[in-house]
Amino acid sequence: MIHNKQTYHEYLKADQVALGISDPSFMSSLVSIISPNHIWKFQKTLRTLEYYHNCKNKGLNKIVYTYLRFKFKNISLKLGFSIPINVFGPGLAIVHYGTIVINSNTTVGKNCRIHACTNIGASGGSKKAPKLGDNIYIAPGAKIYGDIEIANNIAIGANAVVNKSFTEDSMMVAGNPAKAIKKIDITKIIKHI
């Protein structure tokens, strides 16, 4: 969780690396004006909103916080994302525009790569949501729900329905209902770690 300016900058840098965005140069700044990267804009707004929510939401900063909430809501609607603050650790990579719905009680560790048409949420009226570890790959269409835990270095296959815990590291999980398929090396899927 972002709890000071230093961790805010660390999260931004980790997200930038995860998305494969190089440090700003004159040429890249010019390209971003002509053809902006909306996902990077969303993620920067998400991290800035988290910073203001956690550290600077009093006094005059309340005005900036309110503006950021408005901006975040608009870009979320534009891209089809329903992602609350303080869910994802550093190194988040949202791969495509499209529907992504995340429950606010979900926790996801560092280096998550997530695709469109993904839902992560509670189940059966419970407020408890999944807890995902570090280095998680979530393929398009995955549904992850319930009071479950997912270990580190897990790849969740396309259209998988995950409603039980997977506690063994470095596994490919797929199917409906999801099953552990095989051992994997997550660094072949999430290249920046």
mmCIF file with all atom_site columns, C-alpha atoms in Angstrom:
data_model
loop_
_atom_site.group_PDB
_atom_site.id
_atom_site.type_symbol
_atom_site.label_atom_id
_atom_site.label_alt_id
_atom_site.label_comp_id
_atom_site.label_asym_id
_atom_site.label_entity_id
_atom_site.label_seq_id
_atom_site.pdbx_PDB_ins_code
_atom_site.Cartn_x
_atom_site.Cartn_y
_atom_site.Cartn_z
_atom_site.occupancy
_atom_site.B_iso_or_equiv
_atom_site.pdbx_formal_charge
_atom_site.auth_seq_id
_atom_site.auth_comp_id
_atom_site.auth_asym_id
_atom_site.auth_atom_id
_atom_site.pdbx_PDB_model_num
ATOM 1   C CA . MET A 1 1   ? 0.000   0.000   0.000   1.00 0.00 ? 1   MET A CA 1
ATOM 2   C CA . ILE A 1 2   ? 1.216   3.507   -0.764  1.00 0.00 ? 2   ILE A CA 1
ATOM 3   C CA . HIS A 1 3   ? 1.918   5.195   2.568   1.00 0.00 ? 3   HIS A CA 1
ATOM 4   C CA . ASN A 1 4   ? 4.333   8.021   1.640   1.00 0.00 ? 4   ASN A CA 1
ATOM 5   C CA . LYS A 1 5   ? 5.775   9.891   -1.332  1.00 0.00 ? 5   LYS A CA 1
ATOM 6   C CA . GLN A 1 6   ? 8.661   7.454   -1.721  1.00 0.00 ? 6   GLN A CA 1
ATOM 7   C CA . THR A 1 7   ? 6.402   4.395   -2.042  1.00 0.00 ? 7   THR A CA 1
ATOM 8   C CA . TYR A 1 8   ? 4.162   6.400   -4.415  1.00 0.00 ? 8   TYR A CA 1
ATOM 9   C CA . HIS A 1 9   ? 7.142   6.911   -6.753  1.00 0.00 ? 9   HIS A CA 1
ATOM 10  C CA . GLU A 1 10  ? 8.195   3.267   -6.339  1.00 0.00 ? 10  GLU A CA 1
ATOM 11  C CA . TYR A 1 11  ? 4.717   2.085   -7.370  1.00 0.00 ? 11  TYR A CA 1
ATOM 12  C CA . LEU A 1 12  ? 4.682   4.395   -10.406 1.00 0.00 ? 12  LEU A CA 1
ATOM 13  C CA . LYS A 1 13  ? 8.122   3.192   -11.520 1.00 0.00 ? 13  LYS A CA 1
ATOM 14  C CA . ALA A 1 14  ? 7.175   -0.478  -11.037 1.00 0.00 ? 14  ALA A CA 1
ATOM 15  C CA . ASP A 1 15  ? 3.945   0.001   -13.045 1.00 0.00 ? 15  ASP A CA 1
ATOM 16  C CA . GLN A 1 16  ? 5.877   1.793   -15.794 1.00 0.00 ? 16  GLN A CA 1
ATOM 17  C CA . VAL A 1 17  ? 8.353   -1.099  -16.041 1.00 0.00 ? 17  VAL A CA 1
ATOM 18  C CA . ALA A 1 18  ? 5.501   -3.662  -16.003 1.00 0.00 ? 18  ALA A CA 1
ATOM 19  C CA . LEU A 1 19  ? 3.799   -1.885  -18.897 1.00 0.00 ? 19  LEU A CA 1
ATOM 20  C CA . GLY A 1 20  ? 7.065   -1.648  -20.856 1.00 0.00 ? 20  GLY A CA 1
ATOM 21  C CA . ILE A 1 21  ? 7.053   2.136   -20.909 1.00 0.00 ? 21  ILE A CA 1
ATOM 22  C CA . SER A 1 22  ? 10.502  3.669   -21.203 1.00 0.00 ? 22  SER A CA 1
ATOM 23  C CA . ASP A 1 23  ? 11.594  6.760   -19.313 1.00 0.00 ? 23  ASP A CA 1
ATOM 24  C CA . PRO A 1 24  ? 10.174  9.922   -20.847 1.00 0.00 ? 24  PRO A CA 1
ATOM 25  C CA . SER A 1 25  ? 12.194  11.502  -23.622 1.00 0.00 ? 25  SER A CA 1
ATOM 26  C CA . PHE A 1 26  ? 11.273  14.380  -25.880 1.00 0.00 ? 26  PHE A CA 1
ATOM 27  C CA . MET A 1 27  ? 10.123  11.999  -28.627 1.00 0.00 ? 27  MET A CA 1
ATOM 28  C CA . SER A 1 28  ? 8.041   9.793   -26.314 1.00 0.00 ? 28  SER A CA 1
ATOM 29  C CA . SER A 1 29  ? 6.456   12.897  -24.760 1.00 0.00 ? 29  SER A CA 1
ATOM 30  C CA . LEU A 1 30  ? 5.510   14.106  -28.242 1.00 0.00 ? 30  LEU A CA 1
ATOM 31  C CA . VAL A 1 31  ? 4.051   10.701  -29.153 1.00 0.00 ? 31  VAL A CA 1
ATOM 32  C CA . SER A 1 32  ? 2.027   10.623  -25.909 1.00 0.00 ? 32  SER A CA 1
ATOM 33  C CA . ILE A 1 33  ? 0.436   13.962  -26.824 1.00 0.00 ? 33  ILE A CA 1
ATOM 34  C CA . ILE A 1 34  ? -0.556  12.722  -30.280 1.00 0.00 ? 34  ILE A CA 1
ATOM 35  C CA . SER A 1 35  ? -1.501  9.187   -29.231 1.00 0.00 ? 35  SER A CA 1
ATOM 36  C CA . PRO A 1 36  ? -1.839  8.894   -25.445 1.00 0.00 ? 36  PRO A CA 1
ATOM 37  C CA . ASN A 1 37  ? -1.524  5.577   -23.655 1.00 0.00 ? 37  ASN A CA 1
ATOM 38  C CA . HIS A 1 38  ? -4.866  5.505   -21.825 1.00 0.00 ? 38  HIS A CA 1
ATOM 39  C CA . ILE A 1 39  ? -3.982  2.509   -19.672 1.00 0.00 ? 39  ILE A CA 1
ATOM 40  C CA . TRP A 1 40  ? -0.828  4.245   -18.385 1.00 0.00 ? 40  TRP A CA 1
ATOM 41  C CA . LYS A 1 41  ? -2.904  7.371   -17.766 1.00 0.00 ? 41  LYS A CA 1
ATOM 42  C CA . PHE A 1 42  ? -5.397  5.239   -15.799 1.00 0.00 ? 42  PHE A CA 1
ATOM 43  C CA . GLN A 1 43  ? -2.675  3.586   -13.734 1.00 0.00 ? 43  GLN A CA 1
ATOM 44  C CA . LYS A 1 44  ? -0.951  6.918   -12.957 1.00 0.00 ? 44  LYS A CA 1
ATOM 45  C CA . THR A 1 45  ? -4.296  8.328   -11.839 1.00 0.00 ? 45  THR A CA 1
ATOM 46  C CA . LEU A 1 46  ? -4.967  5.211   -9.743  1.00 0.00 ? 46  LEU A CA 1
ATOM 47  C CA . ARG A 1 47  ? -1.626  5.522   -7.959  1.00 0.00 ? 47  ARG A CA 1
ATOM 48  C CA . THR A 1 48  ? -1.987  9.272   -7.436  1.00 0.00 ? 48  THR A CA 1
ATOM 49  C CA . LEU A 1 49  ? -5.482  8.783   -6.019  1.00 0.00 ? 49  LEU A CA 1
ATOM 50  C CA . GLU A 1 50  ? -4.143  6.076   -3.691  1.00 0.00 ? 50  GLU A CA 1
ATOM 51  C CA . TYR A 1 51  ? -1.403  8.451   -2.522  1.00 0.00 ? 51  TYR A CA 1
ATOM 52  C CA . TYR A 1 52  ? -3.851  11.274  -1.799  1.00 0.00 ? 52  TYR A CA 1
ATOM 53  C CA . HIS A 1 53  ? -6.381  8.910   -0.184  1.00 0.00 ? 53  HIS A CA 1
ATOM 54  C CA . ASN A 1 54  ? -3.792  7.341   2.120   1.00 0.00 ? 54  ASN A CA 1
ATOM 55  C CA . CYS A 1 55  ? -1.560  10.348  2.844   1.00 0.00 ? 55  CYS A CA 1
ATOM 56  C CA . LYS A 1 56  ? -3.017  13.696  1.826   1.00 0.00 ? 56  LYS A CA 1
ATOM 57  C CA . ASN A 1 57  ? -6.811  13.835  2.106   1.00 0.00 ? 57  ASN A CA 1
ATOM 58  C CA . LYS A 1 58  ? -7.106  16.634  4.666   1.00 0.00 ? 58  LYS A CA 1
ATOM 59  C CA . GLY A 1 59  ? -7.263  20.423  4.429   1.00 0.00 ? 59  GLY A CA 1
ATOM 60  C CA . LEU A 1 60  ? -6.680  21.942  0.996   1.00 0.00 ? 60  LEU A CA 1
ATOM 61  C CA . ASN A 1 61  ? -5.503  18.561  -0.309  1.00 0.00 ? 61  ASN A CA 1
ATOM 62  C CA . LYS A 1 62  ? -9.155  17.462  -0.030  1.00 0.00 ? 62  LYS A CA 1
ATOM 63  C CA . ILE A 1 63  ? -9.844  19.569  -3.153  1.00 0.00 ? 63  ILE A CA 1
ATOM 64  C CA . VAL A 1 64  ? -7.126  17.746  -5.128  1.00 0.00 ? 64  VAL A CA 1
ATOM 65  C CA . TYR A 1 65  ? -8.378  14.409  -3.769  1.00 0.00 ? 65  TYR A CA 1
ATOM 66  C CA . THR A 1 66  ? -11.950 15.202  -4.902  1.00 0.00 ? 66  THR A CA 1
ATOM 67  C CA . TYR A 1 67  ? -10.704 16.207  -8.370  1.00 0.00 ? 67  TYR A CA 1
ATOM 68  C CA . LEU A 1 68  ? -8.664  12.981  -8.642  1.00 0.00 ? 68  LEU A CA 1
ATOM 69  C CA . ARG A 1 69  ? -11.710 10.881  -7.691  1.00 0.00 ? 69  ARG A CA 1
ATOM 70  C CA . PHE A 1 70  ? -13.711 12.599  -10.458 1.00 0.00 ? 70  PHE A CA 1
ATOM 71  C CA . LYS A 1 71  ? -10.897 12.114  -13.003 1.00 0.00 ? 71  LYS A CA 1
ATOM 72  C CA . PHE A 1 72  ? -10.444 8.478   -11.957 1.00 0.00 ? 72  PHE A CA 1
ATOM 73  C CA . LYS A 1 73  ? -14.164 7.750   -12.307 1.00 0.00 ? 73  LYS A CA 1
ATOM 74  C CA . ASN A 1 74  ? -14.255 9.238   -15.810 1.00 0.00 ? 74  ASN A CA 1
ATOM 75  C CA . ILE A 1 75  ? -11.251 7.335   -17.126 1.00 0.00 ? 75  ILE A CA 1
ATOM 76  C CA . SER A 1 76  ? -12.520 4.127   -15.479 1.00 0.00 ? 76  SER A CA 1
ATOM 77  C CA . LEU A 1 77  ? -15.847 4.447   -17.308 1.00 0.00 ? 77  LEU A CA 1
ATOM 78  C CA . LYS A 1 78  ? -14.077 5.198   -20.582 1.00 0.00 ? 78  LYS A CA 1
ATOM 79  C CA . LEU A 1 79  ? -11.874 2.085   -20.369 1.00 0.00 ? 79  LEU A CA 1
ATOM 80  C CA . GLY A 1 80  ? -14.449 -0.254  -18.784 1.00 0.00 ? 80  GLY A CA 1
ATOM 81  C CA . PHE A 1 81  ? -12.505 -0.756  -15.546 1.00 0.00 ? 81  PHE A CA 1
ATOM 82  C CA . SER A 1 82  ? -14.079 -1.095  -12.116 1.00 0.00 ? 82  SER A CA 1
ATOM 83  C CA . ILE A 1 83  ? -10.885 -1.202  -10.081 1.00 0.00 ? 83  ILE A CA 1
ATOM 84  C CA . PRO A 1 84  ? -10.908 0.233   -6.553  1.00 0.00 ? 84  PRO A CA 1
ATOM 85  C CA . ILE A 1 85  ? -7.888  1.830   -4.929  1.00 0.00 ? 85  ILE A CA 1
ATOM 86  C CA . ASN A 1 86  ? -5.454  -0.009  -2.648  1.00 0.00 ? 86  ASN A CA 1
ATOM 87  C CA . VAL A 1 87  ? -6.005  -3.439  -4.202  1.00 0.00 ? 87  VAL A CA 1
ATOM 88  C CA . PHE A 1 88  ? -2.922  -3.999  -6.397  1.00 0.00 ? 88  PHE A CA 1
ATOM 89  C CA . GLY A 1 89  ? 0.700   -3.967  -5.299  1.00 0.00 ? 89  GLY A CA 1
ATOM 90  C CA . PRO A 1 90  ? 3.442   -2.376  -7.418  1.00 0.00 ? 90  PRO A CA 1
ATOM 91  C CA . GLY A 1 91  ? 4.124   -3.654  -10.926 1.00 0.00 ? 91  GLY A CA 1
ATOM 92  C CA . LEU A 1 92  ? 0.517   -3.761  -12.169 1.00 0.00 ? 92  LEU A CA 1
ATOM 93  C CA . ALA A 1 93  ? 0.149   -4.283  -15.921 1.00 0.00 ? 93  ALA A CA 1
ATOM 94  C CA . ILE A 1 94  ? -3.335  -3.965  -17.403 1.00 0.00 ? 94  ILE A CA 1
ATOM 95  C CA . VAL A 1 95  ? -2.888  -5.379  -20.876 1.00 0.00 ? 95  VAL A CA 1
ATOM 96  C CA . HIS A 1 96  ? -6.027  -4.241  -22.781 1.00 0.00 ? 96  HIS A CA 1
ATOM 97  C CA . TYR A 1 97  ? -9.048  -1.991  -22.522 1.00 0.00 ? 97  TYR A CA 1
ATOM 98  C CA . GLY A 1 98  ? -12.232 -3.840  -21.600 1.00 0.00 ? 98  GLY A CA 1
ATOM 99  C CA . THR A 1 99  ? -14.263 -4.970  -18.660 1.00 0.00 ? 99  THR A CA 1
ATOM 100 C CA . ILE A 1 100 ? -12.280 -5.618  -15.500 1.00 0.00 ? 100 ILE A CA 1
ATOM 101 C CA . VAL A 1 101 ? -14.289 -5.782  -12.264 1.00 0.00 ? 101 VAL A CA 1
ATOM 102 C CA . ILE A 1 102 ? -12.478 -6.075  -8.920  1.00 0.00 ? 102 ILE A CA 1
ATOM 103 C CA . ASN A 1 103 ? -14.039 -6.234  -5.441  1.00 0.00 ? 103 ASN A CA 1
ATOM 104 C CA . SER A 1 104 ? -12.636 -3.634  -3.046  1.00 0.00 ? 104 SER A CA 1
ATOM 105 C CA . ASN A 1 105 ? -11.828 -6.330  -0.444  1.00 0.00 ? 105 ASN A CA 1
ATOM 106 C CA . THR A 1 106 ? -9.514  -8.133  -2.858  1.00 0.00 ? 106 THR A CA 1
ATOM 107 C CA . THR A 1 107 ? -5.764  -7.943  -2.310  1.00 0.00 ? 107 THR A CA 1
ATOM 108 C CA . VAL A 1 108 ? -3.203  -8.611  -5.030  1.00 0.00 ? 108 VAL A CA 1
ATOM 109 C CA . GLY A 1 109 ? 0.564   -8.631  -4.516  1.00 0.00 ? 109 GLY A CA 1
ATOM 110 C CA . LYS A 1 110 ? 3.250   -7.145  -6.714  1.00 0.00 ? 110 LYS A CA 1
ATOM 111 C CA . ASN A 1 111 ? 3.676   -7.813  -10.454 1.00 0.00 ? 111 ASN A CA 1
ATOM 112 C CA . CYS A 1 112 ? 0.144   -8.709  -11.517 1.00 0.00 ? 112 CYS A CA 1
ATOM 113 C CA . ARG A 1 113 ? -0.530  -8.892  -15.263 1.00 0.00 ? 113 ARG A CA 1
ATOM 114 C CA . ILE A 1 114 ? -4.270  -8.814  -15.940 1.00 0.00 ? 114 ILE A CA 1
ATOM 115 C CA . HIS A 1 115 ? -6.317  -9.068  -19.144 1.00 0.00 ? 115 HIS A CA 1
ATOM 116 C CA . ALA A 1 116 ? -9.811  -7.935  -20.126 1.00 0.00 ? 116 ALA A CA 1
ATOM 117 C CA . CYS A 1 117 ? -13.118 -9.568  -19.141 1.00 0.00 ? 117 CYS A CA 1
ATOM 118 C CA . THR A 1 118 ? -11.775 -10.508 -15.710 1.00 0.00 ? 118 THR A CA 1
ATOM 119 C CA . ASN A 1 119 ? -13.863 -10.533 -12.520 1.00 0.00 ? 119 ASN A CA 1
ATOM 120 C CA . ILE A 1 120 ? -12.421 -10.888 -9.031  1.00 0.00 ? 120 ILE A CA 1
ATOM 121 C CA . GLY A 1 121 ? -14.941 -10.730 -6.223  1.00 0.00 ? 121 GLY A CA 1
ATOM 122 C CA . ALA A 1 122 ? -16.821 -12.029 -3.226  1.00 0.00 ? 122 ALA A CA 1
ATOM 123 C CA . SER A 1 123 ? -19.334 -14.863 -3.321  1.00 0.00 ? 123 SER A CA 1
ATOM 124 C CA . GLY A 1 124 ? -22.677 -15.751 -1.772  1.00 0.00 ? 124 GLY A CA 1
ATOM 125 C CA . GLY A 1 125 ? -23.269 -12.500 0.075   1.00 0.00 ? 125 GLY A CA 1
ATOM 126 C CA . SER A 1 126 ? -19.941 -12.712 1.919   1.00 0.00 ? 126 SER A CA 1
ATOM 127 C CA . LYS A 1 127 ? -17.692 -9.651  2.030   1.00 0.00 ? 127 LYS A CA 1
ATOM 128 C CA . LYS A 1 128 ? -14.550 -11.777 1.913   1.00 0.00 ? 128 LYS A CA 1
ATOM 129 C CA . ALA A 1 129 ? -12.757 -11.649 -1.429  1.00 0.00 ? 129 ALA A CA 1
ATOM 130 C CA . PRO A 1 130 ? -9.722  -13.418 -2.915  1.00 0.00 ? 130 PRO A CA 1
ATOM 131 C CA . LYS A 1 131 ? -6.177  -12.777 -1.722  1.00 0.00 ? 131 LYS A CA 1
ATOM 132 C CA . LEU A 1 132 ? -3.701  -13.190 -4.560  1.00 0.00 ? 132 LEU A CA 1
ATOM 133 C CA . GLY A 1 133 ? 0.067   -13.398 -4.048  1.00 0.00 ? 133 GLY A CA 1
ATOM 134 C CA . ASP A 1 134 ? 2.952   -11.898 -6.011  1.00 0.00 ? 134 ASP A CA 1
ATOM 135 C CA . ASN A 1 135 ? 3.688   -12.473 -9.717  1.00 0.00 ? 135 ASN A CA 1
ATOM 136 C CA . ILE A 1 136 ? 0.182   -13.428 -10.834 1.00 0.00 ? 136 ILE A CA 1
ATOM 137 C CA . TYR A 1 137 ? -0.838  -13.697 -14.486 1.00 0.00 ? 137 TYR A CA 1
ATOM 138 C CA . ILE A 1 138 ? -4.592  -13.508 -15.132 1.00 0.00 ? 138 ILE A CA 1
ATOM 139 C CA . ALA A 1 139 ? -5.634  -14.423 -18.680 1.00 0.00 ? 139 ALA A CA 1
ATOM 140 C CA . PRO A 1 140 ? -8.720  -13.001 -20.462 1.00 0.00 ? 140 PRO A CA 1
ATOM 141 C CA . GLY A 1 141 ? -12.108 -14.008 -19.094 1.00 0.00 ? 141 GLY A CA 1
ATOM 142 C CA . ALA A 1 142 ? -10.913 -15.395 -15.759 1.00 0.00 ? 142 ALA A CA 1
ATOM 143 C CA . LYS A 1 143 ? -13.383 -15.375 -12.858 1.00 0.00 ? 143 LYS A CA 1
ATOM 144 C CA . ILE A 1 144 ? -11.885 -15.534 -9.366  1.00 0.00 ? 144 ILE A CA 1
ATOM 145 C CA . TYR A 1 145 ? -14.252 -15.394 -6.409  1.00 0.00 ? 145 TYR A CA 1
ATOM 146 C CA . GLY A 1 146 ? -14.841 -16.303 -2.807  1.00 0.00 ? 146 GLY A CA 1
ATOM 147 C CA . ASP A 1 147 ? -12.817 -16.381 0.394   1.00 0.00 ? 147 ASP A CA 1
ATOM 148 C CA . ILE A 1 148 ? -9.789  -17.986 -1.273  1.00 0.00 ? 148 ILE A CA 1
ATOM 149 C CA . GLU A 1 149 ? -6.017  -17.564 -1.452  1.00 0.00 ? 149 GLU A CA 1
ATOM 150 C CA . ILE A 1 150 ? -3.807  -17.856 -4.514  1.00 0.00 ? 150 ILE A CA 1
ATOM 151 C CA . ALA A 1 151 ? -0.087  -18.496 -3.968  1.00 0.00 ? 151 ALA A CA 1
ATOM 152 C CA . ASN A 1 152 ? 2.814   -16.643 -5.616  1.00 0.00 ? 152 ASN A CA 1
ATOM 153 C CA . ASN A 1 153 ? 3.920   -17.206 -9.240  1.00 0.00 ? 153 ASN A CA 1
ATOM 154 C CA . ILE A 1 154 ? 0.547   -18.492 -10.477 1.00 0.00 ? 154 ILE A CA 1
ATOM 155 C CA . ALA A 1 155 ? -0.804  -18.240 -14.035 1.00 0.00 ? 155 ALA A CA 1
ATOM 156 C CA . ILE A 1 156 ? -4.588  -18.375 -14.322 1.00 0.00 ? 156 ILE A CA 1
ATOM 157 C CA . GLY A 1 157 ? -5.764  -19.553 -17.743 1.00 0.00 ? 157 GLY A CA 1
ATOM 158 C CA . ALA A 1 158 ? -8.290  -17.969 -20.080 1.00 0.00 ? 158 ALA A CA 1
ATOM 159 C CA . ASN A 1 159 ? -11.919 -18.307 -18.937 1.00 0.00 ? 159 ASN A CA 1
ATOM 160 C CA . ALA A 1 160 ? -10.866 -20.167 -15.783 1.00 0.00 ? 160 ALA A CA 1
ATOM 161 C CA . VAL A 1 161 ? -13.363 -20.196 -12.917 1.00 0.00 ? 161 VAL A CA 1
ATOM 162 C CA . VAL A 1 162 ? -11.358 -20.140 -9.692  1.00 0.00 ? 162 VAL A CA 1
ATOM 163 C CA . ASN A 1 163 ? -13.439 -20.680 -6.553  1.00 0.00 ? 163 ASN A CA 1
ATOM 164 C CA . LYS A 1 164 ? -11.001 -22.553 -4.321  1.00 0.00 ? 164 LYS A CA 1
ATOM 165 C CA . SER A 1 165 ? -7.548  -21.807 -2.924  1.00 0.00 ? 165 SER A CA 1
ATOM 166 C CA . PHE A 1 166 ? -4.329  -22.809 -4.685  1.00 0.00 ? 166 PHE A CA 1
ATOM 167 C CA . THR A 1 167 ? -1.472  -22.737 -2.189  1.00 0.00 ? 167 THR A CA 1
ATOM 168 C CA . GLU A 1 168 ? 1.343   -24.319 -4.205  1.00 0.00 ? 168 GLU A CA 1
ATOM 169 C CA . ASP A 1 169 ? 3.660   -21.790 -5.891  1.00 0.00 ? 169 ASP A CA 1
ATOM 170 C CA . SER A 1 170 ? 4.555   -21.755 -9.592  1.00 0.00 ? 170 SER A CA 1
ATOM 171 C CA . MET A 1 171 ? 1.466   -23.467 -11.000 1.00 0.00 ? 171 MET A CA 1
ATOM 172 C CA . MET A 1 172 ? -0.730  -23.072 -14.078 1.00 0.00 ? 172 MET A CA 1
ATOM 173 C CA . VAL A 1 173 ? -4.385  -23.047 -13.034 1.00 0.00 ? 173 VAL A CA 1
ATOM 174 C CA . ALA A 1 174 ? -7.114  -23.483 -15.668 1.00 0.00 ? 174 ALA A CA 1
ATOM 175 C CA . GLY A 1 175 ? -10.572 -24.873 -16.366 1.00 0.00 ? 175 GLY A CA 1
ATOM 176 C CA . ASN A 1 176 ? -14.104 -24.641 -15.023 1.00 0.00 ? 176 ASN A CA 1
ATOM 177 C CA . PRO A 1 177 ? -13.865 -25.345 -12.139 1.00 0.00 ? 177 PRO A CA 1
ATOM 178 C CA . ALA A 1 178 ? -10.161 -24.504 -12.080 1.00 0.00 ? 178 ALA A CA 1
ATOM 179 C CA . LYS A 1 179 ? -7.551  -27.188 -11.432 1.00 0.00 ? 179 LYS A CA 1
ATOM 180 C CA . ALA A 1 180 ? -3.777  -27.090 -11.098 1.00 0.00 ? 180 ALA A CA 1
ATOM 181 C CA . ILE A 1 181 ? -2.519  -28.166 -14.530 1.00 0.00 ? 181 ILE A CA 1
ATOM 182 C CA . LYS A 1 182 ? 1.285   -28.122 -14.309 1.00 0.00 ? 182 LYS A CA 1
ATOM 183 C CA . LYS A 1 183 ? 4.358   -26.460 -12.821 1.00 0.00 ? 183 LYS A CA 1
ATOM 184 C CA . ILE A 1 184 ? 5.468   -23.300 -14.646 1.00 0.00 ? 184 ILE A CA 1
ATOM 185 C CA . ASP A 1 185 ? 8.200   -20.688 -14.705 1.00 0.00 ? 185 ASP A CA 1
ATOM 186 C CA . ILE A 1 186 ? 6.249   -17.424 -14.306 1.00 0.00 ? 186 ILE A CA 1
ATOM 187 C CA . THR A 1 187 ? 9.188   -15.372 -15.632 1.00 0.00 ? 187 THR A CA 1
ATOM 188 C CA . LYS A 1 188 ? 8.419   -16.770 -19.110 1.00 0.00 ? 188 LYS A CA 1
ATOM 189 C CA . ILE A 1 189 ? 4.942   -15.183 -18.885 1.00 0.00 ? 189 ILE A CA 1
ATOM 190 C CA . ILE A 1 190 ? 5.615   -12.027 -16.856 1.00 0.00 ? 190 ILE A CA 1
ATOM 191 C CA . LYS A 1 191 ? 8.834   -10.853 -18.515 1.00 0.00 ? 191 LYS A CA 1
ATOM 192 C CA . HIS A 1 192 ? 9.738   -7.870  -16.312 1.00 0.00 ? 192 HIS A CA 1
ATOM 193 C CA . ILE A 1 193 ? 10.268  -9.794  -13.042 1.00 0.00 ? 193 ILE A CA 1
#
